[in-house]
Coordinates of C-alpha atoms and ligand atoms in Angstrom, one line a residue:
X1062 CA 127.1 105.5 91.4
X1063 CA 129.9 107.8 92.5
X1064 CA 128.8 111.3 93.2
X1065 CA 130.4 114.1 91.2
X1066 CA 132.4 116.7 93.0
X1067 CA 130.3 119.7 93.7
X1068 CA 131.8 123.1 94.3
X1069 CA 131.1 124.5 97.8
X1070 CA 129.8 127.6 96.1
X1071 CA 126.6 125.8 94.8
X1072 CA 123.8 125.4 97.3
X1073 CA 124.8 123.1 100.1
X1074 CA 123.5 119.6 99.9
X1075 CA 122.6 120.0 96.3
X1076 CA 124.1 116.7 95.3
X1077 CA 121.8 115.0 97.8
X1078 CA 118.9 116.7 96.2
X1079 CA 118.5 118.9 99.3
X1080 CA 118.8 122.6 99.5
X1081 CA 119.2 124.1 102.9
X1082 CA 119.4 127.8 103.4
X1083 CA 120.4 128.3 107.0
X1084 CA 118.5 131.5 107.8
X1085 CA 118.1 131.3 111.6
X1086 CA 118.9 133.5 113.3
X1087 CA 118.7 136.3 110.8
X1088 CA 121.8 138.4 111.3
X1089 CA 124.3 138.3 108.4
X1090 CA 127.3 137.5 110.6
X1091 CA 125.6 134.5 112.2
X1092 CA 124.3 133.4 108.8
X1093 CA 127.9 133.4 107.5
X1094 CA 129.1 131.4 110.5
X1095 CA 126.4 128.8 110.0
X1096 CA 127.1 128.5 106.3
X1097 CA 130.7 128.1 107.1
X1098 CA 129.9 125.4 109.6
X1099 CA 127.8 123.7 107.0
X1100 CA 130.6 123.9 104.5
X1101 CA 132.9 122.2 107.0
X1102 CA 130.5 119.3 107.4
X1103 CA 130.1 119.2 103.7
X1104 CA 133.9 118.8 103.3
X1105 CA 133.9 116.2 105.9
X1106 CA 131.5 114.2 103.8
X1107 CA 133.6 114.7 100.7
X1108 CA 136.7 113.6 102.5
X1109 CA 135.1 110.4 103.7
X1110 CA 133.8 109.7 100.2
X1111 CA 137.2 110.5 98.6
X1112 CA 139.2 108.2 100.8
X1113 CA 136.6 105.5 101.5
X1114 CA 135.2 104.9 98.1
X1115 CA 136.0 101.6 96.3
X1116 CA 134.8 102.7 92.9
X1117 CA 137.3 105.4 92.1
X1118 CA 138.0 105.7 88.4
X1119 CA 141.1 107.2 86.7
X1120 CA 139.1 109.9 84.9
X1121 CA 138.3 111.4 88.2
X1122 CA 141.9 112.3 89.1
X1123 CA 141.3 116.0 89.0
X1124 CA 138.3 115.6 91.1
X1125 CA 140.4 113.6 93.6
X1126 CA 143.0 116.4 93.8
X1127 CA 140.3 119.0 94.3
X1128 CA 138.6 116.9 97.0
X1129 CA 141.9 116.3 98.7
X1130 CA 142.5 120.0 98.9
X1131 CA 139.1 120.5 100.4
X1132 CA 139.8 117.8 103.0
X1133 CA 142.8 119.8 104.1
X1134 CA 140.7 122.9 104.4
X1135 CA 138.1 120.9 106.3
X1136 CA 140.7 119.5 108.7
X1137 CA 142.1 122.9 109.4
X1138 CA 138.6 124.4 109.8
X1139 CA 137.7 121.6 112.1
X1140 CA 140.7 122.3 114.3
X1141 CA 140.0 126.1 114.2
X1142 CA 136.4 125.7 115.1
X1143 CA 136.7 123.0 117.7
X1144 CA 135.2 120.1 115.8
X1145 CA 131.8 120.5 117.5
X1146 CA 129.9 118.3 115.0
X1147 CA 131.6 115.0 115.0
X1148 CA 129.8 112.1 113.4
X1149 CA 127.0 110.6 115.4
X1150 CA 127.0 106.8 115.6
X1151 CA 123.6 105.3 114.9
X1152 CA 123.4 101.6 115.5
X1153 CA 120.5 99.5 114.2
X1154 CA 119.9 96.2 115.9
X1155 CA 118.1 93.8 113.6
X1156 CA 118.5 90.9 116.1
X1157 CA 115.8 92.3 118.5
X1158 CA 112.7 93.1 116.4
X1159 CA 109.9 94.8 118.4
X1160 CA 106.1 95.1 117.9
X1161 CA 104.3 95.8 114.7
X1162 CA 103.8 99.5 114.1
X1163 CA 100.1 99.4 113.5
X1164 CA 99.1 101.4 110.4
X1165 CA 96.2 102.7 112.4
X1166 CA 98.6 105.1 114.3
X1167 CA 98.5 107.1 111.1
X1168 CA 94.8 107.8 111.4
X1169 CA 93.0 111.0 110.8
X1170 CA 90.3 113.0 112.6
X1171 CA 87.5 114.8 110.7
X1172 CA 85.0 116.8 112.8
X1173 CA 82.1 118.9 111.8
X1174 CA 84.1 122.0 112.7
X1175 CA 84.8 125.1 110.6
X1176 CA 85.7 124.1 107.1
X1177 CA 86.9 120.6 108.0
X1178 CA 84.0 118.8 106.4
X1179 CA 82.0 121.4 104.5
X1180 CA 84.3 122.9 101.8
X1181 CA 87.2 120.7 102.9
X1182 CA 85.7 117.3 102.0
X1183 CA 82.1 117.9 101.0
X1184 CA 81.2 120.4 98.2
X1185 CA 78.0 118.7 97.0
X1186 CA 77.3 117.0 93.7
X1187 CA 76.3 120.2 92.0
X1188 CA 79.6 122.0 92.8
X1189 CA 81.9 123.1 90.0
X1190 CA 84.8 121.7 92.1
X1191 CA 85.4 118.2 90.6
X1192 CA 83.8 115.7 93.0
X1193 CA 82.4 112.2 93.2
X1194 CA 78.9 112.2 94.7
X1195 CA 79.7 115.5 96.4
X1196 CA 83.1 114.6 97.8
X1197 CA 86.1 116.6 96.4
X1198 CA 88.3 114.5 94.1
X1199 CA 91.5 116.5 94.8
X1200 CA 91.2 115.8 98.6
X1201 CA 90.4 112.1 98.0
X1202 CA 93.5 111.8 95.7
X1203 CA 95.8 113.5 98.2
X1204 CA 94.5 111.3 101.1
X1205 CA 94.7 108.1 99.1
X1206 CA 98.4 108.9 98.5
X1207 CA 99.1 108.9 102.3
X1208 CA 97.1 105.6 102.7
X1209 CA 94.9 106.9 105.5
X1210 CA 94.0 103.8 107.6
X1211 CA 91.0 105.2 109.5
X1212 CA 89.1 108.4 109.9
X1213 CA 87.5 109.4 113.2
X1214 CA 84.1 111.1 112.7
X1215 CA 81.9 113.1 113.4
X1216 CA 83.8 114.6 116.4
X1217 CA 85.1 115.6 118.8
X1218 CA 82.8 117.8 120.8
X1219 CA 80.4 117.8 117.8
X1220 CA 79.9 114.0 118.4
X1221 CA 78.7 114.7 121.9
X1222 CA 75.7 116.5 120.5
X1223 CA 75.3 114.6 117.2
X1224 CA 72.0 112.9 116.4
X1225 CA 72.6 110.6 113.5
X1226 CA 69.0 110.5 112.2
X1227 CA 69.4 114.2 111.2
X1228 CA 72.0 113.0 108.7
X1229 CA 70.2 110.3 106.7
X1230 CA 67.6 110.3 103.9
X1231 CA 67.1 112.8 101.1
X1232 CA 69.5 115.7 101.6
X1233 CA 67.1 118.4 100.8
X1234 CA 64.8 117.1 103.6
X1235 CA 67.4 117.0 106.3
X1236 CA 66.9 119.4 109.2
X1237 CA 69.2 122.4 109.7
X1238 CA 70.6 122.2 113.3
X1239 CA 73.2 124.1 115.2
X1240 CA 76.9 123.5 115.9
X1241 CA 77.2 125.3 119.3
X1242 CA 80.7 124.1 119.9
X1243 CA 82.3 125.5 116.8
X1244 CA 81.2 129.0 116.0
X1245 CA 77.5 128.4 116.6
X1246 CA 77.0 128.0 112.8
X1247 CA 74.2 126.1 111.1
X1248 CA 74.9 122.4 110.6
X1249 CA 73.1 121.5 107.3
X1250 CA 73.4 117.8 107.9
X1251 CA 74.1 117.3 104.2
X1252 CA 77.2 115.3 105.2
X1253 CA 75.8 112.4 107.2
X1254 CA 76.3 108.7 107.7
X1255 CA 76.1 107.6 104.1
X1256 CA 78.3 110.5 102.9
X1257 CA 80.9 109.6 105.5
X1258 CA 80.9 105.9 104.6
X1259 CA 81.2 106.9 100.9
X1260 CA 84.1 109.2 101.8
X1261 CA 86.1 106.6 103.7
X1262 CA 85.5 104.0 101.0
X1263 CA 86.7 106.5 98.3
X1264 CA 90.0 107.1 100.2
X1265 CA 90.4 103.4 101.1
X1266 CA 90.2 104.0 104.9
X1267 CA 88.2 102.4 107.7
X1268 CA 85.5 104.1 109.7
X1269 CA 86.1 105.1 113.3
X1270 CA 82.7 106.3 114.5
X1271 CA 82.2 108.3 117.7
X1272 CA 78.8 107.7 119.3
X1273 CA 77.0 110.4 121.3
X1274 CA 77.3 109.6 125.0
X1275 CA 77.0 113.3 126.0
X1276 CA 73.5 114.3 124.9
X1277 CA 72.3 111.0 123.3
X1278 CA 70.9 107.8 124.7
X1279 CA 72.0 104.2 124.6
X1280 CA 68.9 103.4 122.4
X1281 CA 69.9 106.1 119.8
X1282 CA 73.5 104.6 119.7
X1283 CA 72.2 101.1 119.5
X1284 CA 69.9 102.0 116.6
X1285 CA 72.7 103.7 114.7
X1286 CA 74.8 100.5 115.0
X1287 CA 71.9 98.3 113.9
X1288 CA 71.2 100.7 111.0
X1289 CA 74.8 100.5 109.9
X1290 CA 75.7 96.9 110.5
X1291 CA 72.9 94.4 110.4
X1292 CA 72.2 92.2 107.3
X1293 CA 68.9 91.0 108.8
X1294 CA 65.8 92.6 107.2
X1295 CA 65.0 94.8 110.2
X1296 CA 63.1 98.1 109.9
X1297 CA 66.4 100.0 110.3
X1298 CA 68.2 97.8 107.7
X1299 CA 65.4 98.5 105.3
X1300 CA 65.7 102.2 105.9
X1301 CA 69.4 101.9 105.1
X1302 CA 68.6 100.1 101.9
X1303 CA 66.0 102.7 101.0
X1304 CA 68.7 105.3 101.5
X1305 CA 70.9 103.6 99.0
X1306 CA 73.0 101.0 100.8
X1307 CA 71.4 97.5 101.1
X1308 CA 74.7 95.9 102.3
X1309 CA 75.7 96.3 105.9
X1310 CA 78.6 98.7 106.5
X1311 CA 81.9 97.7 108.2
X1312 CA 82.6 99.7 111.4
X1313 CA 86.0 98.5 112.6
X1314 CA 86.3 101.2 115.3
X1315 CA 83.8 102.7 117.7
X1316 CA 84.4 105.4 120.1
X1317 CA 82.1 105.2 123.1
X1318 CA 81.8 109.0 123.8
X1319 CA 84.2 111.8 123.4
X1320 CA 85.9 113.8 126.2
X1321 CA 83.1 113.0 128.6
X1322 CA 85.3 114.6 131.3
X1323 CA 84.8 117.9 129.4
X1324 CA 82.5 118.8 126.4
X1325 CA 81.0 115.3 126.6
X1326 CA 79.1 116.0 129.9
X1327 CA 81.7 116.9 132.6
X1328 CA 81.4 113.4 134.0
X1329 CA 83.6 112.1 136.8
X1330 CA 85.5 108.9 136.0
X1331 CA 82.9 106.8 137.9
X1332 CA 80.0 108.5 136.2
X1333 CA 81.5 107.8 132.8
X1334 CA 82.3 104.2 133.7
X1335 CA 78.6 103.7 134.5
X1336 CA 77.7 105.0 131.0
X1337 CA 80.4 103.1 129.4
X1338 CA 79.1 99.7 130.6
X1339 CA 75.6 100.5 129.2
X1340 CA 76.8 101.7 125.8
X1341 CA 79.4 99.0 125.4
X1342 CA 76.6 96.5 126.0
X1343 CA 74.0 97.9 123.7
X1344 CA 75.9 99.6 120.8
X1345 CA 76.3 96.2 119.1
X1346 CA 78.1 95.3 115.9
X1347 CA 76.0 92.9 113.9
X1348 CA 78.4 92.7 110.9
X1349 CA 80.1 89.3 111.6
X1350 CA 82.4 89.9 108.6
X1351 CA 84.0 92.9 110.4
X1352 CA 85.0 92.8 114.1
X1353 CA 84.6 96.1 115.9
X1354 CA 87.0 97.5 118.5
X1355 CA 85.3 99.7 121.1
X1356 CA 87.3 102.6 122.5
X1357 CA 86.5 104.0 125.9
X1358 CA 87.1 107.6 126.7
X1359 CA 90.3 107.9 128.6
X1360 CA 92.6 110.6 129.9
X1361 CA 92.9 114.3 129.2
X1362 CA 96.6 114.7 129.0
X1363 CA 98.3 113.9 132.3
X1364 CA 95.2 113.3 134.4
X1365 CA 95.1 109.6 135.3
X1366 CA 91.6 109.6 136.8
X1367 CA 89.9 108.1 133.8
X1368 CA 92.8 105.7 133.1
X1369 CA 92.5 104.2 136.5
X1370 CA 88.7 104.1 136.6
X1371 CA 88.2 102.6 133.2
X1372 CA 91.0 100.1 133.4
X1373 CA 89.9 99.0 136.9
X1374 CA 86.3 98.6 135.7
X1375 CA 87.5 96.6 132.7
X1376 CA 89.6 94.3 134.9
X1377 CA 86.5 93.5 137.0
X1378 CA 84.1 93.5 134.1
X1379 CA 81.4 90.9 133.7
X1380 CA 80.4 89.0 130.5
X1381 CA 78.0 91.7 129.6
X1382 CA 80.4 94.3 128.3
X1383 CA 83.9 94.8 127.0
X1384 CA 86.2 97.3 125.3
X1385 CA 89.3 97.0 123.2
X1386 CA 90.8 100.5 123.5
X1387 CA 91.3 103.4 125.8
X1388 CA 91.5 106.9 124.3
X1389 CA 94.1 109.6 125.2
X1390 CA 93.8 113.2 124.1
X1391 CA 96.8 115.4 124.2
X1392 CA 97.6 118.5 122.1
X1393 CA 100.9 120.4 121.8
X1394 CA 99.5 123.7 123.0
X1395 CA 101.8 124.9 125.8
X1396 CA 99.2 127.3 127.3
X1397 CA 95.5 127.8 127.1
X1398 CA 93.9 129.5 125.2
X1399 CA 96.2 128.5 122.4
X1400 CA 98.6 131.5 121.8
X1401 CA 101.6 130.2 120.0
X1402 CA 101.9 131.7 116.5
X1403 CA 101.7 129.2 113.6
X1404 CA 104.2 131.2 111.6
X1405 CA 106.4 134.3 112.2
X1406 CA 107.8 132.8 115.3
X1407 CA 111.4 132.5 116.5
X1408 CA 113.7 129.8 117.8
X1409 CA 112.4 130.2 121.4
X1410 CA 108.8 129.3 120.3
X1411 CA 110.2 126.5 118.1
X1412 CA 112.1 124.9 121.0
X1413 CA 109.2 125.4 123.4
X1414 CA 106.7 123.7 121.0
X1415 CA 109.1 120.8 120.4
X1416 CA 109.6 120.4 124.1
X1417 CA 105.9 120.3 124.7
X1418 CA 105.5 117.7 121.9
X1419 CA 108.0 115.4 123.5
X1420 CA 105.9 115.3 126.6
X1421 CA 103.8 112.8 124.7
X1422 CA 106.4 110.2 125.7
X1423 CA 105.8 110.8 129.4
X1424 CA 102.0 110.6 128.9
X1425 CA 102.1 107.4 126.9
X1426 CA 104.5 105.8 129.4
X1427 CA 102.5 107.0 132.4
X1428 CA 99.1 105.9 131.1
X1429 CA 100.7 102.7 129.7
X1430 CA 102.1 101.8 133.1
X1431 CA 98.6 102.1 134.7
X1432 CA 97.2 100.0 131.9
X1433 CA 100.0 97.4 132.4
X1434 CA 98.8 97.1 136.0
X1435 CA 95.3 96.0 135.0
X1436 CA 96.1 94.6 131.5
X1437 CA 99.6 93.1 131.5
X1438 CA 98.9 91.3 128.3
X1439 CA 98.2 94.6 126.5
X1440 CA 94.8 93.5 125.2
X1441 CA 93.6 97.1 125.4
X1442 CA 95.1 99.5 122.9
X1443 CA 96.0 103.0 123.9
X1444 CA 94.2 105.1 121.3
X1445 CA 95.7 108.6 121.0
X1446 CA 92.7 109.8 118.9
X1447 CA 93.4 113.5 119.3
X1448 CA 96.9 114.8 119.0
X1449 CA 98.8 117.6 117.2
X1450 CA 99.7 121.3 117.5
X1451 CA 96.9 123.6 118.6
X1452 CA 98.2 127.1 117.8
X1453 CA 96.7 130.6 117.7
X1454 CA 94.1 130.8 115.0
X1455 CA 94.9 132.5 111.7
X1456 CA 94.2 136.2 112.2
X1457 CA 90.9 137.1 110.5
X1458 CA 89.7 133.5 110.3
X1459 CA 86.1 132.9 111.7
X1460 CA 85.8 132.4 115.4
X1461 CA 85.7 128.8 116.5
X1462 CA 87.0 127.4 113.1
X1463 CA 90.4 126.6 114.5
X1464 CA 92.2 127.5 111.3
X1465 CA 96.0 127.7 111.7
X1466 CA 99.0 127.7 109.3
X1467 CA 101.3 124.7 109.2
X1468 CA 105.0 125.1 109.2
X1469 CA 108.2 123.1 109.1
X1470 CA 108.0 123.1 112.9
X1471 CA 104.7 121.2 112.6
X1472 CA 106.4 118.7 110.4
X1473 CA 108.8 118.0 113.3
X1474 CA 105.8 117.9 115.7
X1475 CA 104.2 115.2 113.6
X1476 CA 107.4 113.1 113.2
X1477 CA 108.2 113.3 116.9
X1478 CA 104.7 112.2 117.9
X1479 CA 104.7 109.4 115.3
X1480 CA 108.1 108.2 116.5
X1481 CA 106.8 108.1 120.1
X1482 CA 103.8 106.0 119.0
X1483 CA 106.1 103.7 117.1
X1484 CA 108.4 103.2 120.1
X1485 CA 105.3 102.2 122.1
X1486 CA 103.8 100.1 119.3
X1487 CA 103.0 97.3 121.7
X1488 CA 100.4 99.5 123.4
X1489 CA 99.7 102.5 121.0
X1490 CA 97.8 100.8 118.2
X1491 CA 95.5 103.6 117.0
X1492 CA 96.1 107.4 116.8
X1493 CA 94.4 110.2 115.0
X1494 CA 95.9 113.6 114.3
X1495 CA 93.7 116.6 114.7
X1496 CA 92.5 117.3 112.2
X1497 CA 92.5 116.2 108.5
X1498 CA 91.5 119.2 106.4
X1499 CA 91.5 123.0 107.2
X1500 CA 91.4 122.5 111.0
X1501 CA 94.3 122.6 113.5
X1502 CA 97.4 120.6 112.4
X1503 CA 95.9 119.8 109.0
X1504 CA 97.2 117.7 106.1
X1505 CA 95.4 119.8 103.6
X1506 CA 94.2 123.3 103.1
X1507 CA 91.5 124.1 100.6
X1508 CA 90.2 127.5 99.3
X1509 CA 87.4 127.1 96.8
X1510 CA 88.9 125.0 94.0
X1511 CA 92.5 125.3 95.3
X1512 CA 94.3 122.8 97.5
X1513 CA 97.6 122.9 99.2
X1514 CA 99.5 120.1 101.0
X1515 CA 101.1 121.1 104.3
X1516 CA 104.5 120.1 105.7
X1517 CA 102.6 117.7 108.0
X1518 CA 101.0 116.0 105.0
X1519 CA 104.5 115.3 103.6
X1520 CA 105.6 113.7 106.9
X1521 CA 102.6 111.3 106.7
X1522 CA 103.5 110.6 103.1
X1523 CA 107.1 109.9 103.9
X1524 CA 106.0 107.5 106.8
X1525 CA 103.9 105.2 104.6
X1526 CA 106.7 102.6 104.6
X1527 CA 106.2 102.4 108.4
X1528 CA 102.6 101.2 108.1
X1529 CA 102.4 97.8 109.7
X1530 CA 106.2 97.5 109.7
X1531 CA 108.1 95.8 112.5
X1532 CA 109.8 98.1 115.0
X1533 CA 113.6 97.7 115.1
X1534 CA 115.6 99.2 118.1
X1535 CA 118.3 101.7 117.5
X1536 CA 121.1 103.1 119.6
X1537 CA 122.2 106.7 119.2
X1538 CA 124.1 109.2 121.3
X1539 CA 123.5 112.4 119.5
X1540 CA 123.8 114.8 122.4
X1541 CA 121.4 117.6 122.8
X1542 CA 120.0 120.7 121.2
X1543 CA 119.9 123.6 123.7
X1544 CA 118.1 126.9 123.5
X1545 CA 118.0 129.0 126.6
X1546 CA 116.8 126.7 129.4
X1547 CA 115.4 124.2 127.0
X1548 CA 117.4 121.1 126.3
X1549 CA 116.1 118.5 123.9
X1550 CA 117.5 115.4 122.2
X1551 CA 119.3 116.6 119.1
X1552 CA 118.2 113.8 116.9
X1553 CA 115.2 111.4 117.1
X1554 CA 115.2 108.2 115.2
X1555 CA 112.9 105.2 114.5
X1556 CA 113.7 102.2 112.4
X1557 CA 111.4 99.4 111.2
X1558 CA 111.3 96.5 108.7
X1559 CA 108.5 96.4 106.2
X1560 CA 106.7 93.2 105.2
X1561 CA 109.2 92.6 102.4
X1562 CA 112.1 92.8 104.9
X1563 CA 113.3 96.2 103.8
X1564 CA 114.8 98.4 106.6
X1565 CA 113.5 101.9 106.9
X1566 CA 114.9 104.7 109.1
X1567 CA 113.4 108.0 110.0
X1568 CA 115.8 110.7 111.3
X1569 CA 114.5 113.9 112.7
X1570 CA 117.1 116.6 113.4
X1571 CA 115.6 118.9 116.0
X1572 CA 118.5 121.3 116.0
X1573 CA 117.7 124.2 113.7
X1574 CA 121.4 125.3 113.5
X1575 CA 123.5 122.2 113.1
X1576 CA 123.5 119.5 110.4
X1577 CA 123.4 116.0 112.0
X1578 CA 126.3 114.1 110.6
X1579 CA 125.3 110.5 111.2
X1580 CA 127.2 107.3 110.6
X1581 CA 124.7 104.6 110.3
X1582 CA 125.8 101.1 111.2
X1583 CA 123.5 98.1 110.6
X1584 CA 125.2 95.1 112.1
X1585 CA 124.8 91.9 110.3
X1586 CA 123.2 93.4 107.1
X1587 CA 124.7 93.9 103.8
X1588 CA 123.6 97.5 103.1
X1589 CA 125.2 99.4 100.2
X1590 CA 123.1 102.5 100.0
X1591 CA 120.2 104.5 101.4
X1592 CA 117.5 106.1 99.2
X1593 CA 114.6 108.2 100.5
X1594 CA 113.4 111.7 101.0
X1595 CA 114.2 114.6 103.2
X1596 CA 111.9 117.4 104.3
X1597 CA 113.9 120.5 105.1
X1598 CA 112.8 124.1 104.7
X1599 CA 114.4 127.6 104.2
X1600 CA 113.2 128.6 107.7
X1601 CA 111.7 126.9 110.7
X1602 CA 108.5 128.7 110.1
X1603 CA 108.4 128.1 106.4
X1604 CA 104.9 127.2 105.2
X1605 CA 103.1 126.2 102.0
X1606 CA 100.5 128.6 100.7
X1607 CA 98.1 128.6 97.7
X1608 CA 100.5 131.1 96.0
X1609 CA 103.7 129.2 96.9
X1610 CA 102.6 125.6 97.5
X1611 CA 106.0 124.0 97.3
X1612 CA 108.1 125.9 99.7
X1613 CA 108.3 122.9 102.0
X1614 CA 108.3 119.7 100.0
X1615 CA 110.3 116.5 100.3
X1616 CA 113.4 116.2 98.2
X1617 CA 115.2 113.0 97.1
X1618 CA 117.9 111.9 99.5
X1619 CA 120.6 109.4 98.8
X1620 CA 123.7 108.1 100.5
X1621 CA 126.0 105.2 100.0
X1622 CA 128.3 103.0 102.1
X1623 CA 131.8 104.2 102.7
X1624 CA 133.9 101.5 104.2
X1625 CA 131.7 99.9 106.8
X1626 CA 129.6 103.0 107.5
X1627 CA 126.8 104.7 105.8
X1628 CA 127.2 108.4 106.3
X1629 CA 124.0 110.4 106.2
X1630 CA 123.9 114.1 106.8
X1631 CA 120.6 115.4 108.0
X1632 CA 119.8 119.1 107.5
X1633 CA 118.9 121.3 110.4
X1634 CA 115.2 121.1 111.6
X1635 CA 114.3 118.4 109.1
X1636 CA 112.7 115.0 108.8
X1637 CA 114.4 112.4 106.6
X1638 CA 113.2 108.9 105.8
X1639 CA 115.5 106.4 104.1
X1640 CA 115.1 102.9 102.9
X1641 CA 118.3 100.8 103.1
X1642 CA 119.3 98.6 100.2
Ligands
AHR1456 O1 89.8 118.9 117.9 C1 89.1 119.9 118.5 C2 88.4 119.6 119.8 O2 89.4 119.3 120.7 C3 87.6 118.3 119.7 O3 86.3 118.6 119.3 C4 87.5 117.9 121.2 O4 87.3 116.6 121.4 C5 88.9 118.4 121.7 O5 88.7 119.1 122.9

């Protein structure tokens, strides 16, 4: 359908379903310049539509005249302002499909930390908050919508001290223990093994269990796996049945430890490898209906010690043990302790955080290259099972609860990381953002009976078409976005084909000032239009709150072919996902 002419006095991008108020920086003069710049791009789009459209009707003659006049204004303004925003050519090459983008890169991480589990997921069956067997219905519904593929649990550092037997049996008989890592609070153990398995089943996800290699024993871990997975009538299987689950559980992913270079025991790489061999041998999966991938602890950011040691040991392994994954933990944090504000920041902090996020590319490439040395067939997955922005905690929030707001900037942090994983889909096959609810870069915030979805949640929702889609290479020369000494790519793109053959493109415009005016060119495909969603925001630090939950929400986005090109104009500091038809 042809779009109607829209006066430039209405909100910019309104006929694309997107409203952008360019509010950065905040001086009125600059705001006017930016709006004027936007108008110019807007006119450019109108010009291309006017002269490139094939479906012009007689009744639109007045509209044509008006549009022609605007084109003249646009042309003059372009000359006057130097034409600094020429269309960016984006080529999509369907002839060279890449690896499958494993849906498990969209995994979540839920630790017993602050209000991540208690309040965030578990309210108990007696709660007035609507729940199913103690698990919040609103949280389950929201997570189902983003098709969470797996949830890593119970930690994190919490897992390094977790004793699973405390979390089974009648809840009123479970012992109260301590959570020394996270605020030293009481751990009631009311959310344990069965509650976790119920939760993942309710949201349609798979279990990614972390066993305790820090303070536990191989026997304790072996027992947990037997308790969970055997169908034989052993004492542990009978105990499982008595606790309400006669059928064995599926455990598709098993983490052998957590950060054993740090909170998991400060082990050297060689010390950890010795533990790894033992746990990988004895923490057996007895559920033949569900293969289990074992993930070894790997690097902390750029440190390659664990990568080398684990991969070397794996290459020389005997028949007695094996692994299928190597973990990488890397947060967007910039400095320690985390000090970057989650909201109320300026463009300098925005650019710095995005720069730090893009370092994930270097890490994945560096560790991937070491893995290639020992594992050229890429049998071992790189599992980025802790990633995300770790910012200064919300003022007034409890010590150690790691509560932080989530802004439009975090939406870009999420998209950029996911795009890096997608580009390395042949090696990065599992990833888990930290963390799912109320902690760090969360999908969801809860406050008693209230729930709010964060900008990061919306990115995960928009990326659902990329689950298990096939990577498609793109070419783009978008130039850079500069702020002070920082220079970043202006636009980041990934494309993929879903199982039905439909092509999806995600476009992230890092530049908070300039619209990215992109001409999409899909060689060899008969594309007529693009339909999707765009996540833009009034400001780079816009957030959703319980009082204003829809400040940052995706809006419908549509564009159609003009001549041989598909012009798509991407708002500043935004994430746009389109399906091509
Ligand atoms: O996600 C918070 C903590 O960060 C995890 O418990 C730990 O593994 C990491 O250091």
